[in-house]
PDB file of C-alpha atoms and ligand atoms in Angstrom:
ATOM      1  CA  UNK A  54      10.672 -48.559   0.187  1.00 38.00           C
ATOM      2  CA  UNK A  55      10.585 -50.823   3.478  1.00 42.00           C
ATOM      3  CA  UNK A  56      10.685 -47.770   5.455  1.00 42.00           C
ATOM      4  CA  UNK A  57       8.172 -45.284   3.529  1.00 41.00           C
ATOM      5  CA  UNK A  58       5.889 -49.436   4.112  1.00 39.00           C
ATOM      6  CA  UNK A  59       6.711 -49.031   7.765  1.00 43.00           C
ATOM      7  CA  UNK A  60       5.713 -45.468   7.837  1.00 44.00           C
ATOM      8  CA  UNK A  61       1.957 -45.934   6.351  1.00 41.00           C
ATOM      9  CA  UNK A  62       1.594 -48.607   8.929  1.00 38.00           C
ATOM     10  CA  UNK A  63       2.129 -46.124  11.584  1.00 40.00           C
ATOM     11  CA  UNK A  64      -0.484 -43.862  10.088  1.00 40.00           C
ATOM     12  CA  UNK A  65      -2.760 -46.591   9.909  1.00 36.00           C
ATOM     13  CA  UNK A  66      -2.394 -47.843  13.587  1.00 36.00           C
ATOM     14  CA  UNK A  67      -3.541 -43.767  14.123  1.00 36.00           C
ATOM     15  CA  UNK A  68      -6.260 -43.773  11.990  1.00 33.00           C
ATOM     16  CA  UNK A  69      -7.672 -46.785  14.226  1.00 32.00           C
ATOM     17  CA  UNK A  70      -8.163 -43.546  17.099  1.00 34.00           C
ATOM     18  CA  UNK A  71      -9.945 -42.084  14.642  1.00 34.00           C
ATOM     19  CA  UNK A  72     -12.495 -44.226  13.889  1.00 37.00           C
ATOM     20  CA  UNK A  73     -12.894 -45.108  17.741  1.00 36.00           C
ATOM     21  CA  UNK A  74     -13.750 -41.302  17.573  1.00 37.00           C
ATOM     22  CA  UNK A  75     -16.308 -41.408  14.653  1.00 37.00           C
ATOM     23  CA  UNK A  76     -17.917 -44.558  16.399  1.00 36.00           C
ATOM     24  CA  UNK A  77     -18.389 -42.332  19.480  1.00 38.00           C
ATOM     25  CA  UNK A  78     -19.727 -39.366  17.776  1.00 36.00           C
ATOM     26  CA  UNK A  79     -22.024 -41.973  15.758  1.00 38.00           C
ATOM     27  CA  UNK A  80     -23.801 -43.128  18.830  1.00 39.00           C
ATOM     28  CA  UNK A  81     -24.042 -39.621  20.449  1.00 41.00           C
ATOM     29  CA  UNK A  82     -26.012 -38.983  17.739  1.00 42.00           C
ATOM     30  CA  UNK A  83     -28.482 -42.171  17.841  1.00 39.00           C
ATOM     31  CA  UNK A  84     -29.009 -41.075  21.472  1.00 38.00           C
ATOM     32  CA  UNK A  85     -29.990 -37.386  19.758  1.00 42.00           C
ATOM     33  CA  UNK A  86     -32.388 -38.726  17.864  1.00 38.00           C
ATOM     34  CA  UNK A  87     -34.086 -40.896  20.259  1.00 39.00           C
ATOM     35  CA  UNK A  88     -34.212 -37.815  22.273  1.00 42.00           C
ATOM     36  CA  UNK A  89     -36.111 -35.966  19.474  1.00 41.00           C
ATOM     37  CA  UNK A  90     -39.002 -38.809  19.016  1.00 43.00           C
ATOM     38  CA  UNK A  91     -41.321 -37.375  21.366  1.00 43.00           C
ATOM     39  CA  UNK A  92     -40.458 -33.692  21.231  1.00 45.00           C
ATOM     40  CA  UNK A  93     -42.833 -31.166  20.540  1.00 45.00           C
ATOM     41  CA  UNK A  94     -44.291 -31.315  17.135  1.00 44.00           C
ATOM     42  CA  UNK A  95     -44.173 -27.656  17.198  1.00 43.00           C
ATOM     43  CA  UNK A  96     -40.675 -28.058  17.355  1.00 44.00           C
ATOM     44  CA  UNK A  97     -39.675 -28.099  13.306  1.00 47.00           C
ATOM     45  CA  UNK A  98     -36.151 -27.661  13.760  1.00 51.00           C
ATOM     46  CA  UNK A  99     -34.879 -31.650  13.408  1.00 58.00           C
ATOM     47  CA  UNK A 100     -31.339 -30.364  12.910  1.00 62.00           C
ATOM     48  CA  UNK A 101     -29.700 -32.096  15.385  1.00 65.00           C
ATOM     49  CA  UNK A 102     -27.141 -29.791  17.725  1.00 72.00           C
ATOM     50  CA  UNK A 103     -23.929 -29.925  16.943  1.00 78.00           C
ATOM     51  CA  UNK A 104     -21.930 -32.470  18.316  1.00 85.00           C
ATOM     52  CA  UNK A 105     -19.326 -30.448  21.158  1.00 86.00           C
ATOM     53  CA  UNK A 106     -16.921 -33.193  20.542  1.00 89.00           C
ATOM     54  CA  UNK A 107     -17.199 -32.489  16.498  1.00 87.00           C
ATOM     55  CA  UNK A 108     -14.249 -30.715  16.539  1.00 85.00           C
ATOM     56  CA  UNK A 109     -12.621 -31.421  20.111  1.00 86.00           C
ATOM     57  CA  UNK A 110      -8.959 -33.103  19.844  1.00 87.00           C
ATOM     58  CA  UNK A 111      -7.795 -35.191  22.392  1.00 90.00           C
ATOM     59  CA  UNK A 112      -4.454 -36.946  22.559  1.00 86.00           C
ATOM     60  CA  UNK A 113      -3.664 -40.022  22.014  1.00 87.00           C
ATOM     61  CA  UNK A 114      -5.623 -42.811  24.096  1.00 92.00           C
ATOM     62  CA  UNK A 115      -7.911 -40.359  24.510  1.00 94.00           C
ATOM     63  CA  UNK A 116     -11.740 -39.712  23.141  1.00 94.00           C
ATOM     64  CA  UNK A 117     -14.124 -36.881  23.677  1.00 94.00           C
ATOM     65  CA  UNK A 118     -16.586 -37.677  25.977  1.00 94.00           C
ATOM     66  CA  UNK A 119     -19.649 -35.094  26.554  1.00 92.00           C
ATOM     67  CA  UNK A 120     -20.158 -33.950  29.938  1.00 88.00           C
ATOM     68  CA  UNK A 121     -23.613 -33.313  32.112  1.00 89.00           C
ATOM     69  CA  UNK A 122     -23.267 -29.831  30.986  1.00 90.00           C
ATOM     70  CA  UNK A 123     -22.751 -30.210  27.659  1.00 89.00           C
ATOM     71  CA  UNK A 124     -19.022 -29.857  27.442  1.00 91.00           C
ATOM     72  CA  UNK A 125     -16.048 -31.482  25.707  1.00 92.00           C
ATOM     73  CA  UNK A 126     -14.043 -33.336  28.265  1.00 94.00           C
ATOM     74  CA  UNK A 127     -11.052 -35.990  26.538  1.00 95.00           C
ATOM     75  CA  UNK A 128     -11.671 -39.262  28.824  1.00 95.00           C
ATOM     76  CA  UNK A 129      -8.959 -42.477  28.636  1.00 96.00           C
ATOM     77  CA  UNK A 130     -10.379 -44.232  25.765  1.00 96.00           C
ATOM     78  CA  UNK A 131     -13.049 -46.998  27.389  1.00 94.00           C
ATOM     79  CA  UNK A 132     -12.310 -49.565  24.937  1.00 93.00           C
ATOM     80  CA  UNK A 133      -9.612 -50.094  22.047  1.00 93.00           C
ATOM     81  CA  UNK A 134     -10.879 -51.267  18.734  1.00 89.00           C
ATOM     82  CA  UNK A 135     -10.920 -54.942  18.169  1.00 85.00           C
ATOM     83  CA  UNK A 136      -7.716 -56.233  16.201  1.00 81.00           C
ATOM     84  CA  UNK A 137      -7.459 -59.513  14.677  1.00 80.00           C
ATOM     85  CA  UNK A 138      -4.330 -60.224  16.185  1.00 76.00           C
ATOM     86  CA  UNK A 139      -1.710 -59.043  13.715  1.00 81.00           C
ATOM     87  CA  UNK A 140       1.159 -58.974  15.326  1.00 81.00           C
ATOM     88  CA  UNK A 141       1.997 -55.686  12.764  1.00 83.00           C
ATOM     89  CA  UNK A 142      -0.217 -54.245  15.428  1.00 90.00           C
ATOM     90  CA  UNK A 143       1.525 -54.864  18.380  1.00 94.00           C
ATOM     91  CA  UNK A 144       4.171 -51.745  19.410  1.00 95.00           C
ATOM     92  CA  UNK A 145       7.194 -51.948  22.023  1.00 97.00           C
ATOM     93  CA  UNK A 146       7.064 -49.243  24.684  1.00 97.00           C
ATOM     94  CA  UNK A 147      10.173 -47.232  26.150  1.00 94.00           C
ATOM     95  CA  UNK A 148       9.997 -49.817  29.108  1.00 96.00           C
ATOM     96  CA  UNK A 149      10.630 -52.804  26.439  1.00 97.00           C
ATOM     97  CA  UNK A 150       6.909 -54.327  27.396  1.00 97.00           C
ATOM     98  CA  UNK A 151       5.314 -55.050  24.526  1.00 96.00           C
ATOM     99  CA  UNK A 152       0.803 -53.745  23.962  1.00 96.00           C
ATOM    100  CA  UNK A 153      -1.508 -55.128  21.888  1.00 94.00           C
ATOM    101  CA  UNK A 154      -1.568 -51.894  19.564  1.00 94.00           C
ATOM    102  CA  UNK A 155      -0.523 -48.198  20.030  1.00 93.00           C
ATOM    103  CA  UNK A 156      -4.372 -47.416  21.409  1.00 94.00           C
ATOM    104  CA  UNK A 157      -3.625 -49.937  24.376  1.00 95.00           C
ATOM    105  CA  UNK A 158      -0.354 -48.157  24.970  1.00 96.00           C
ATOM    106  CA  UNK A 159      -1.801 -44.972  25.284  1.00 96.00           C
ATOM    107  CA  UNK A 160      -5.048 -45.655  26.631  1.00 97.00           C
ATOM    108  CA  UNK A 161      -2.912 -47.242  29.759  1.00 97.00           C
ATOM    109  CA  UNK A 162      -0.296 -44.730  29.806  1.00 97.00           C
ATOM    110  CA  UNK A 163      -4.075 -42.148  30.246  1.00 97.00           C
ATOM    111  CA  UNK A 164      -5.430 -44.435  33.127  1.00 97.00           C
ATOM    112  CA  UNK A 165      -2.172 -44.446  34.847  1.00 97.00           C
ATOM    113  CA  UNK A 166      -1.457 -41.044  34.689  1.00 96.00           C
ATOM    114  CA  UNK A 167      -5.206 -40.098  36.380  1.00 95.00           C
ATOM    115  CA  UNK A 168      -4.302 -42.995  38.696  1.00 96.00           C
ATOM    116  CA  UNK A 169      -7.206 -45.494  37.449  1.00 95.00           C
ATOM    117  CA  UNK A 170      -8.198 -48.587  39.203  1.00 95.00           C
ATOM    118  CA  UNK A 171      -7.436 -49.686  35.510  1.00 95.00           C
ATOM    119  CA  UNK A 172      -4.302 -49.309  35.287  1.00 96.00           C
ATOM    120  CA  UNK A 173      -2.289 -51.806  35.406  1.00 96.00           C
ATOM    121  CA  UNK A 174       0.909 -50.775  36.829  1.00 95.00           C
ATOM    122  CA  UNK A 175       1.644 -47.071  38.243  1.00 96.00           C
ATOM    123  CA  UNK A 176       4.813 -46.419  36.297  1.00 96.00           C
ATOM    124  CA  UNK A 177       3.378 -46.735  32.970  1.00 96.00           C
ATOM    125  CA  UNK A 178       2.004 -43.262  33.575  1.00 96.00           C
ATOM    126  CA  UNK A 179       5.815 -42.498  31.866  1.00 94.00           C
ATOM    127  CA  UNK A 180       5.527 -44.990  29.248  1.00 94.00           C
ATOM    128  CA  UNK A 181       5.647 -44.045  25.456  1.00 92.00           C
ATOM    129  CA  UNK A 182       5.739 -45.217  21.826  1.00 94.00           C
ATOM    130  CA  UNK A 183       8.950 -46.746  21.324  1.00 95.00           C
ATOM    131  CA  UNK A 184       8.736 -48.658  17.867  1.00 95.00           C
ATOM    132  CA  UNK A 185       6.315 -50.474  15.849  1.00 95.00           C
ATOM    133  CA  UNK A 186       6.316 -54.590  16.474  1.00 94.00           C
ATOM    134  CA  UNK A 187       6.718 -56.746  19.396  1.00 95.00           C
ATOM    135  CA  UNK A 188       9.702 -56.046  21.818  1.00 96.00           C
ATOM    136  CA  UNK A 189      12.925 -57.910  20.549  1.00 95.00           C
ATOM    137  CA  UNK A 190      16.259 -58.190  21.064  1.00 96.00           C
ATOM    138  CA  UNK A 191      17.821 -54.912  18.856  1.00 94.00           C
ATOM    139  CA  UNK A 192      21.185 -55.372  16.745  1.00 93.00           C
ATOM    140  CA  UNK A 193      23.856 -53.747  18.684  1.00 93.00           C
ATOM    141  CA  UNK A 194      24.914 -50.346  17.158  1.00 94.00           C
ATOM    142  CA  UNK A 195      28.305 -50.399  16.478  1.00 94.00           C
ATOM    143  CA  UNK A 196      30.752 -47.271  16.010  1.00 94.00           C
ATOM    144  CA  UNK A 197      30.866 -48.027  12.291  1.00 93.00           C
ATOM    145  CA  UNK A 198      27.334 -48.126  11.886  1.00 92.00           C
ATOM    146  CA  UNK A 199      26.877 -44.783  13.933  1.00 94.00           C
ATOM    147  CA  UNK A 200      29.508 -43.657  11.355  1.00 93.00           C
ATOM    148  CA  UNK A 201      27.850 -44.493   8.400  1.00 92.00           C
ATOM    149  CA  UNK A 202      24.187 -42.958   9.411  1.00 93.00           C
ATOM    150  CA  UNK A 203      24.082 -39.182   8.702  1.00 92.00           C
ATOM    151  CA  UNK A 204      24.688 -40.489   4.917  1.00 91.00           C
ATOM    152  CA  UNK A 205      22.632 -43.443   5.131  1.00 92.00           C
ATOM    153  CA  UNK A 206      19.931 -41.161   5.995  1.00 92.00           C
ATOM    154  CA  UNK A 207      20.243 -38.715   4.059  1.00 91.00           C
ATOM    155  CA  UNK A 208      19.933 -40.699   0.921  1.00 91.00           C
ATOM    156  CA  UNK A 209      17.342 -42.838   2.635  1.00 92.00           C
ATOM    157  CA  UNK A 210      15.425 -39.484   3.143  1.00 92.00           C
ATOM    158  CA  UNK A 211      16.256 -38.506  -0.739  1.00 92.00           C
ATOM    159  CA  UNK A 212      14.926 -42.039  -1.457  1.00 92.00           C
ATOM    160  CA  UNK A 213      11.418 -41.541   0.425  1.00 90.00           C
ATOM    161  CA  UNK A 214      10.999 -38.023  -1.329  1.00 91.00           C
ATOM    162  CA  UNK A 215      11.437 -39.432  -4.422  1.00 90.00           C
ATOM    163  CA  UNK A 216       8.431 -42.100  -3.500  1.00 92.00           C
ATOM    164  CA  UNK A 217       6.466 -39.486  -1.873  1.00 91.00           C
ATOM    165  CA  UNK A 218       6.658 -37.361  -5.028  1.00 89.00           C
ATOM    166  CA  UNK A 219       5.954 -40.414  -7.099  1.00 89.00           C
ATOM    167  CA  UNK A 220       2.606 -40.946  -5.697  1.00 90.00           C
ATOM    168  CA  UNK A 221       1.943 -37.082  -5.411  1.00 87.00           C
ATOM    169  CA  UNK A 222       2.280 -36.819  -1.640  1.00 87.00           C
ATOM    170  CA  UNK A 223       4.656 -34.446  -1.167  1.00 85.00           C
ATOM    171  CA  UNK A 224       1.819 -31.744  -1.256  1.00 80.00           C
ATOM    172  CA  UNK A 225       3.454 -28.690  -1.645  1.00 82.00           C
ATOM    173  CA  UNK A 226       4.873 -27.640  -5.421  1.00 83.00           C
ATOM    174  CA  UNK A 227       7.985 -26.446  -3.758  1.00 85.00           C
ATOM    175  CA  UNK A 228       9.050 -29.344  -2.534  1.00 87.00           C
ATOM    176  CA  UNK A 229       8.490 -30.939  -5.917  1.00 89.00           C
ATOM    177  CA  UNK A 230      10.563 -28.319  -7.488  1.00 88.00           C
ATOM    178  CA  UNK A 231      13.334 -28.816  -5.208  1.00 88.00           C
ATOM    179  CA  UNK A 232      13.467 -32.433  -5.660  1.00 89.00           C
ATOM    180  CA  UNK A 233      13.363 -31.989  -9.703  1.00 89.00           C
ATOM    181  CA  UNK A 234      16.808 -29.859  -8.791  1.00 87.00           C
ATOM    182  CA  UNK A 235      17.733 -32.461  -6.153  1.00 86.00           C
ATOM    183  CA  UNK A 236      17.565 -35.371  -8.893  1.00 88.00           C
ATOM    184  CA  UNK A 237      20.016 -33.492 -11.335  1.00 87.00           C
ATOM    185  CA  UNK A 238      22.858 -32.052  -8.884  1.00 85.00           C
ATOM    186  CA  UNK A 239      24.651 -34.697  -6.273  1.00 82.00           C
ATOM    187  CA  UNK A 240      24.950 -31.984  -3.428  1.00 81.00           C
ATOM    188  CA  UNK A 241      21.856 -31.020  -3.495  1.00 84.00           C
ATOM    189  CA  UNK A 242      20.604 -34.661  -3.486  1.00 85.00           C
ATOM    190  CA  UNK A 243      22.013 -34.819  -0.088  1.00 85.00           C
ATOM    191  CA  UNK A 244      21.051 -31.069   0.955  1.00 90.00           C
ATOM    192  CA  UNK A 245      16.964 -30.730   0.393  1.00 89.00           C
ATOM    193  CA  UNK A 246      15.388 -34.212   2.042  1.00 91.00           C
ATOM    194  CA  UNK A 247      17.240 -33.047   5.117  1.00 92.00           C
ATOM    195  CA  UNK A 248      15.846 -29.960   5.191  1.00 92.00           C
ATOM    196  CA  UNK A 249      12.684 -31.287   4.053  1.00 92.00           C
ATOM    197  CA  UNK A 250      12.236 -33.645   6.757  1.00 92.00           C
ATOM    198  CA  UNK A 251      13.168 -31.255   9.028  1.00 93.00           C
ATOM    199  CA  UNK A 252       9.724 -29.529   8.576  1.00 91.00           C
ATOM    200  CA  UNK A 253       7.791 -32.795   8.419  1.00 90.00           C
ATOM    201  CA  UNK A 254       8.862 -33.505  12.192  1.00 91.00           C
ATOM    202  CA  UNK A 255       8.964 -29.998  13.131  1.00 90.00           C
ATOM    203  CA  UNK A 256       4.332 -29.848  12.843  1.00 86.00           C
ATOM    204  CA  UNK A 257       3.838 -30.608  16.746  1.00 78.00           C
ATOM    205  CA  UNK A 258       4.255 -27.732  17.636  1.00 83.00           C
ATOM    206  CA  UNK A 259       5.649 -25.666  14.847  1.00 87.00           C
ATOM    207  CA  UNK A 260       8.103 -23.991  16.353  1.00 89.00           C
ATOM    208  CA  UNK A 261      11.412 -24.227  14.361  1.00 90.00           C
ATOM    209  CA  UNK A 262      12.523 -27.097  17.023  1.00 91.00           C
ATOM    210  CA  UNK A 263      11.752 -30.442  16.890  1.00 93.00           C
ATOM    211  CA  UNK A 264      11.066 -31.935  20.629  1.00 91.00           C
ATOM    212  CA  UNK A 265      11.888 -35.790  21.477  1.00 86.00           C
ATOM    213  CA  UNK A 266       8.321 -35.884  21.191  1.00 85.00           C
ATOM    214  CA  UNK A 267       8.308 -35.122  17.247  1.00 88.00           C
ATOM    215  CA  UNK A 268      11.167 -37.989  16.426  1.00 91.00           C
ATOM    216  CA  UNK A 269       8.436 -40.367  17.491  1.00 89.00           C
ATOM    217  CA  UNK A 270       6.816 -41.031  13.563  1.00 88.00           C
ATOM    218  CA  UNK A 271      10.506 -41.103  12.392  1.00 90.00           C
ATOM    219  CA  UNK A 272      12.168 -43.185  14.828  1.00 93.00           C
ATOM    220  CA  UNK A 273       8.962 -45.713  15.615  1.00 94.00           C
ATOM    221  CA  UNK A 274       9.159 -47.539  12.055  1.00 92.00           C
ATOM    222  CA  UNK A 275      12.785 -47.659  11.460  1.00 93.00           C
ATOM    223  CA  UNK A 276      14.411 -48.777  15.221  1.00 95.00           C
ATOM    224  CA  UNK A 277      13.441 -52.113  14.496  1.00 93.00           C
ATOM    225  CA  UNK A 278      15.679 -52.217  11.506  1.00 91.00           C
ATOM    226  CA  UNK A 279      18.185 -49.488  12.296  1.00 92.00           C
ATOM    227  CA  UNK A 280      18.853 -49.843  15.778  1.00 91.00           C
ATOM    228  CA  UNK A 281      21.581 -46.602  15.883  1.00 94.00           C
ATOM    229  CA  UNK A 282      18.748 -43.952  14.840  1.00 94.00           C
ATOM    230  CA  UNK A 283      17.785 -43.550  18.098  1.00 92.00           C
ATOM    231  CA  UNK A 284      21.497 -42.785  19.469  1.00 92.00           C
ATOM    232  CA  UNK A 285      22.071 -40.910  16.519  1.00 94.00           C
ATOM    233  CA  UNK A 286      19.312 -38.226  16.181  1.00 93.00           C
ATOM    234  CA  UNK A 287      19.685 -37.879  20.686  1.00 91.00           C
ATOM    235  CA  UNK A 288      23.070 -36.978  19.663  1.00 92.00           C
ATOM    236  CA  UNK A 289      21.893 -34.459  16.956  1.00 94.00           C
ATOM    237  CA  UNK A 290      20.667 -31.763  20.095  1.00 94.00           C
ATOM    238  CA  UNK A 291      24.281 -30.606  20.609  1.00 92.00           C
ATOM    239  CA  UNK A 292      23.308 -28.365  22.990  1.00 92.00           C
ATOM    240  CA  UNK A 293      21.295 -30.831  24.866  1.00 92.00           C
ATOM    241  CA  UNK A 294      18.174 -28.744  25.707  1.00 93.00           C
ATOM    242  CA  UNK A 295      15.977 -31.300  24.714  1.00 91.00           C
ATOM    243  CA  UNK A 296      15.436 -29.992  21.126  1.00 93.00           C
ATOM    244  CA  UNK A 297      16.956 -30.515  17.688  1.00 95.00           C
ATOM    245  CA  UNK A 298      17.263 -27.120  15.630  1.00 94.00           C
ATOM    246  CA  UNK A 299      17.655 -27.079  12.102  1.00 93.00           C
ATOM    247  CA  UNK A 300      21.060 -25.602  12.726  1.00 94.00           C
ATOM    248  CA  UNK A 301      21.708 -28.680  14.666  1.00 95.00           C
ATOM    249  CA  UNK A 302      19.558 -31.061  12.698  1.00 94.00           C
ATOM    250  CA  UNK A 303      21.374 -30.357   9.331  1.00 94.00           C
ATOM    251  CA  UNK A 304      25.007 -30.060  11.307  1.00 93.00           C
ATOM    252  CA  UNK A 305      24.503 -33.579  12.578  1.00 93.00           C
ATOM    253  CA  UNK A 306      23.211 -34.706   8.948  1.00 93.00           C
ATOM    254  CA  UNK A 307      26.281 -33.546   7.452  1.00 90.00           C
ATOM    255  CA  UNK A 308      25.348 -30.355   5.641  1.00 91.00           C
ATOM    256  CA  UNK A 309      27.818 -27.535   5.612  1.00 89.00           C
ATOM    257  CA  UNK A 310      26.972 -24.521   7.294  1.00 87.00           C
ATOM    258  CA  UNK A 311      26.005 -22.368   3.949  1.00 87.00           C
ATOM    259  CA  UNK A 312      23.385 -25.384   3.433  1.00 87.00           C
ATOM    260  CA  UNK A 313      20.961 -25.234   6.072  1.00 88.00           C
ATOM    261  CA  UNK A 314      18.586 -23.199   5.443  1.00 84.00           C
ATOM    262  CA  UNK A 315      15.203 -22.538   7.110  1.00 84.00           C
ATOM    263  CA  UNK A 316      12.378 -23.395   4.981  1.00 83.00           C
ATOM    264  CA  UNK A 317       9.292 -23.996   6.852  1.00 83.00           C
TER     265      UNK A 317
HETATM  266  C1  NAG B 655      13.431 -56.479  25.511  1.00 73.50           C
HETATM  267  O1  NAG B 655      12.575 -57.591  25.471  1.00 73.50           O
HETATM  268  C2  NAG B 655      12.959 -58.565  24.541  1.00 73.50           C
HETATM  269  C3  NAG B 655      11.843 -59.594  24.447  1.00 73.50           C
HETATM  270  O2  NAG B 655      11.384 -59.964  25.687  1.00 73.50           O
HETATM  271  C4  NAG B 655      14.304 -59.160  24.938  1.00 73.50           C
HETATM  272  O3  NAG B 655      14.709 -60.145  24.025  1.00 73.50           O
HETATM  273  C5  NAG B 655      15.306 -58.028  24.952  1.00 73.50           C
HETATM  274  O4  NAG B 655      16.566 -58.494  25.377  1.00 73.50           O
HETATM  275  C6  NAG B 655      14.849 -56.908  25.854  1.00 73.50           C
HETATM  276  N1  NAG B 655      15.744 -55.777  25.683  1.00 73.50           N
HETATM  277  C7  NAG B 655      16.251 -55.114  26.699  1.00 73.50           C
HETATM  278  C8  NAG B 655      17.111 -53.963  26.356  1.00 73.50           C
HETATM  279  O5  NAG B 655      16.025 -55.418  27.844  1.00 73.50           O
HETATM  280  C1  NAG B 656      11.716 -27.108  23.361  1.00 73.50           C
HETATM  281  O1  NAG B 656      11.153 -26.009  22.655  1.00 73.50           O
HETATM  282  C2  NAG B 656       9.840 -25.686  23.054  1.00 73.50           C
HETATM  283  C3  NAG B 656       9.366 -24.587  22.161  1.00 73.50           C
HETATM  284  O2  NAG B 656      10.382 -23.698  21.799  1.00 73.50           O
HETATM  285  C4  NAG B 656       9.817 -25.305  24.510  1.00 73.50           C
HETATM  286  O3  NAG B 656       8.499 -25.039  24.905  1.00 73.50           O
HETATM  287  C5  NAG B 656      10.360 -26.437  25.334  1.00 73.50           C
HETATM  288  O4  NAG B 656      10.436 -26.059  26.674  1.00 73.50           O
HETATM  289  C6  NAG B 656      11.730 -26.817  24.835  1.00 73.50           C
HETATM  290  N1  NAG B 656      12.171 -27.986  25.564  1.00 73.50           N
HETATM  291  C7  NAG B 656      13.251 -27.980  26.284  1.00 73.50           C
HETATM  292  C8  NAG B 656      13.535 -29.245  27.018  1.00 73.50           C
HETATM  293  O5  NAG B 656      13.998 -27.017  26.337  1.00 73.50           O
END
């Protein structure tokens, strides 16, 4: 329950890009329609162009900016949004230096990657998301922690399915189905959340592989309070190429090997 909290809080502190975006878009438009005050009166057409940056993504710290020539271009974001100074706001970086919220973090990481006069120190050009809340002092994570995860997860991950489907978020029937079977037969219980989260991580890019990148939304809320998930899932790429396959995703999670199946 903690966790699945921690989780919406990280989709909140994203939707916060999101509405630096609409803002942006907003304005564009004002600046249309000032534009159109004097135009022809011949001109009847008062539909407004369509926006280039409608429907331009740009990562995070980023924000679509219009260019002379009418293009898309993704700028560092020129301002974060205000925050009232929760300090559920603030995140820790890999570099254990605490921002204000995950826009500042990114937004800096942007200027210091094209070498701004803004940024404020070169080597955060590397710096990334590490978990949610000020820097702190972790609990150590001891062997019999480490050997305790893959099941602690597991039925953590049965736990947040079980919420998810509760609240009718799980958003596809299959998944559904599989938990009704899940919540009747004790190996399953252990078997489907794996696999299911397996294709939640595995979105960015889809490609049957989930990057260091992708453990970000599942390892940001939960270091704080489980300091061995970050040792754990690195250890989870046997192969160490830098990716996690569901072969070695559901290995490390303790499934047998007639258990993992691909289902995404
Ligand atoms: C990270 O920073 C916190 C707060 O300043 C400190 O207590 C902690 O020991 C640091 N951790 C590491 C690994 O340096
Ligand atoms: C991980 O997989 C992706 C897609 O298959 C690939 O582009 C990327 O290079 C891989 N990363 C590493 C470190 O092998």
């Amino acid at each position: 329950m903690r966790y699945a909290l921690a989780a919406c809080l990280l989709l909140l502190a994203a939707s916060s890009f999101v509405d630096a975006k609409k803002k942006k878009v907003a304005d564009d438009e004002l600046g249309e329609l000032l534009d159109n005050i004097d135009a022809d009166e011949e001109k009847k057409s008062v539909e407004p162009a369509k926006n280039p940056c409608e429907d331009h993504q740009c990562g995070w710290g980023k924000e679509c900016v219009v260019g002379k020539k009418g293009e898309p271009t993704c700028e560092c974001i020129s301002k974060c949004p205000e925050l009232d100074g929760d300090p559920m706001d603030k995140v820790c970086a890999n570099n254990n230096q605490t921002f204000t919220s995950l826009c500042d973090l990114y937004r800096e990481r942007c200027l210091c990657k094209r070498k701004s006069k803004e940024c404020v120190k070169a080597t955060n050009a590397k710096v990334h998301l590490e978990y949610l809340g000020e820097c702190k002092k972790l609990d150590e994570c001891t062997e019999e922690h480490m050997a305790q995860f893959p099941e602690r997860m597991a039925d953590w991950l049965f736990q947040v399915m079980k919420e998810l489907k509760k609240r009718r978020e799980l958003h596809k029937l299959e998944w559904e189905e599989l938990l009704s079977e899940a919540e009747n037969d004790d190996e399953k219980k252990h078997v489907y959340p794996v696999i299911w989260k397996f294709c939640e991580l595995d979105t960015k890019p889809h490609d049957k592989s989930v990057s260091h990148h992708e453990l970000i939304p599942i390892t940001a809320p939960v270091i704080p309070m489980e300091s061995c998930i970050k040792p754990f899932l690195e250890g989870c790429d046997a192969n160490n190429d830098g990716n996690i396959s569901i072969k070695e995703w559901g290995k490390c999670l303790g499934l047998k090997e007639g258990e993992i199946q691909e289902r995404c």
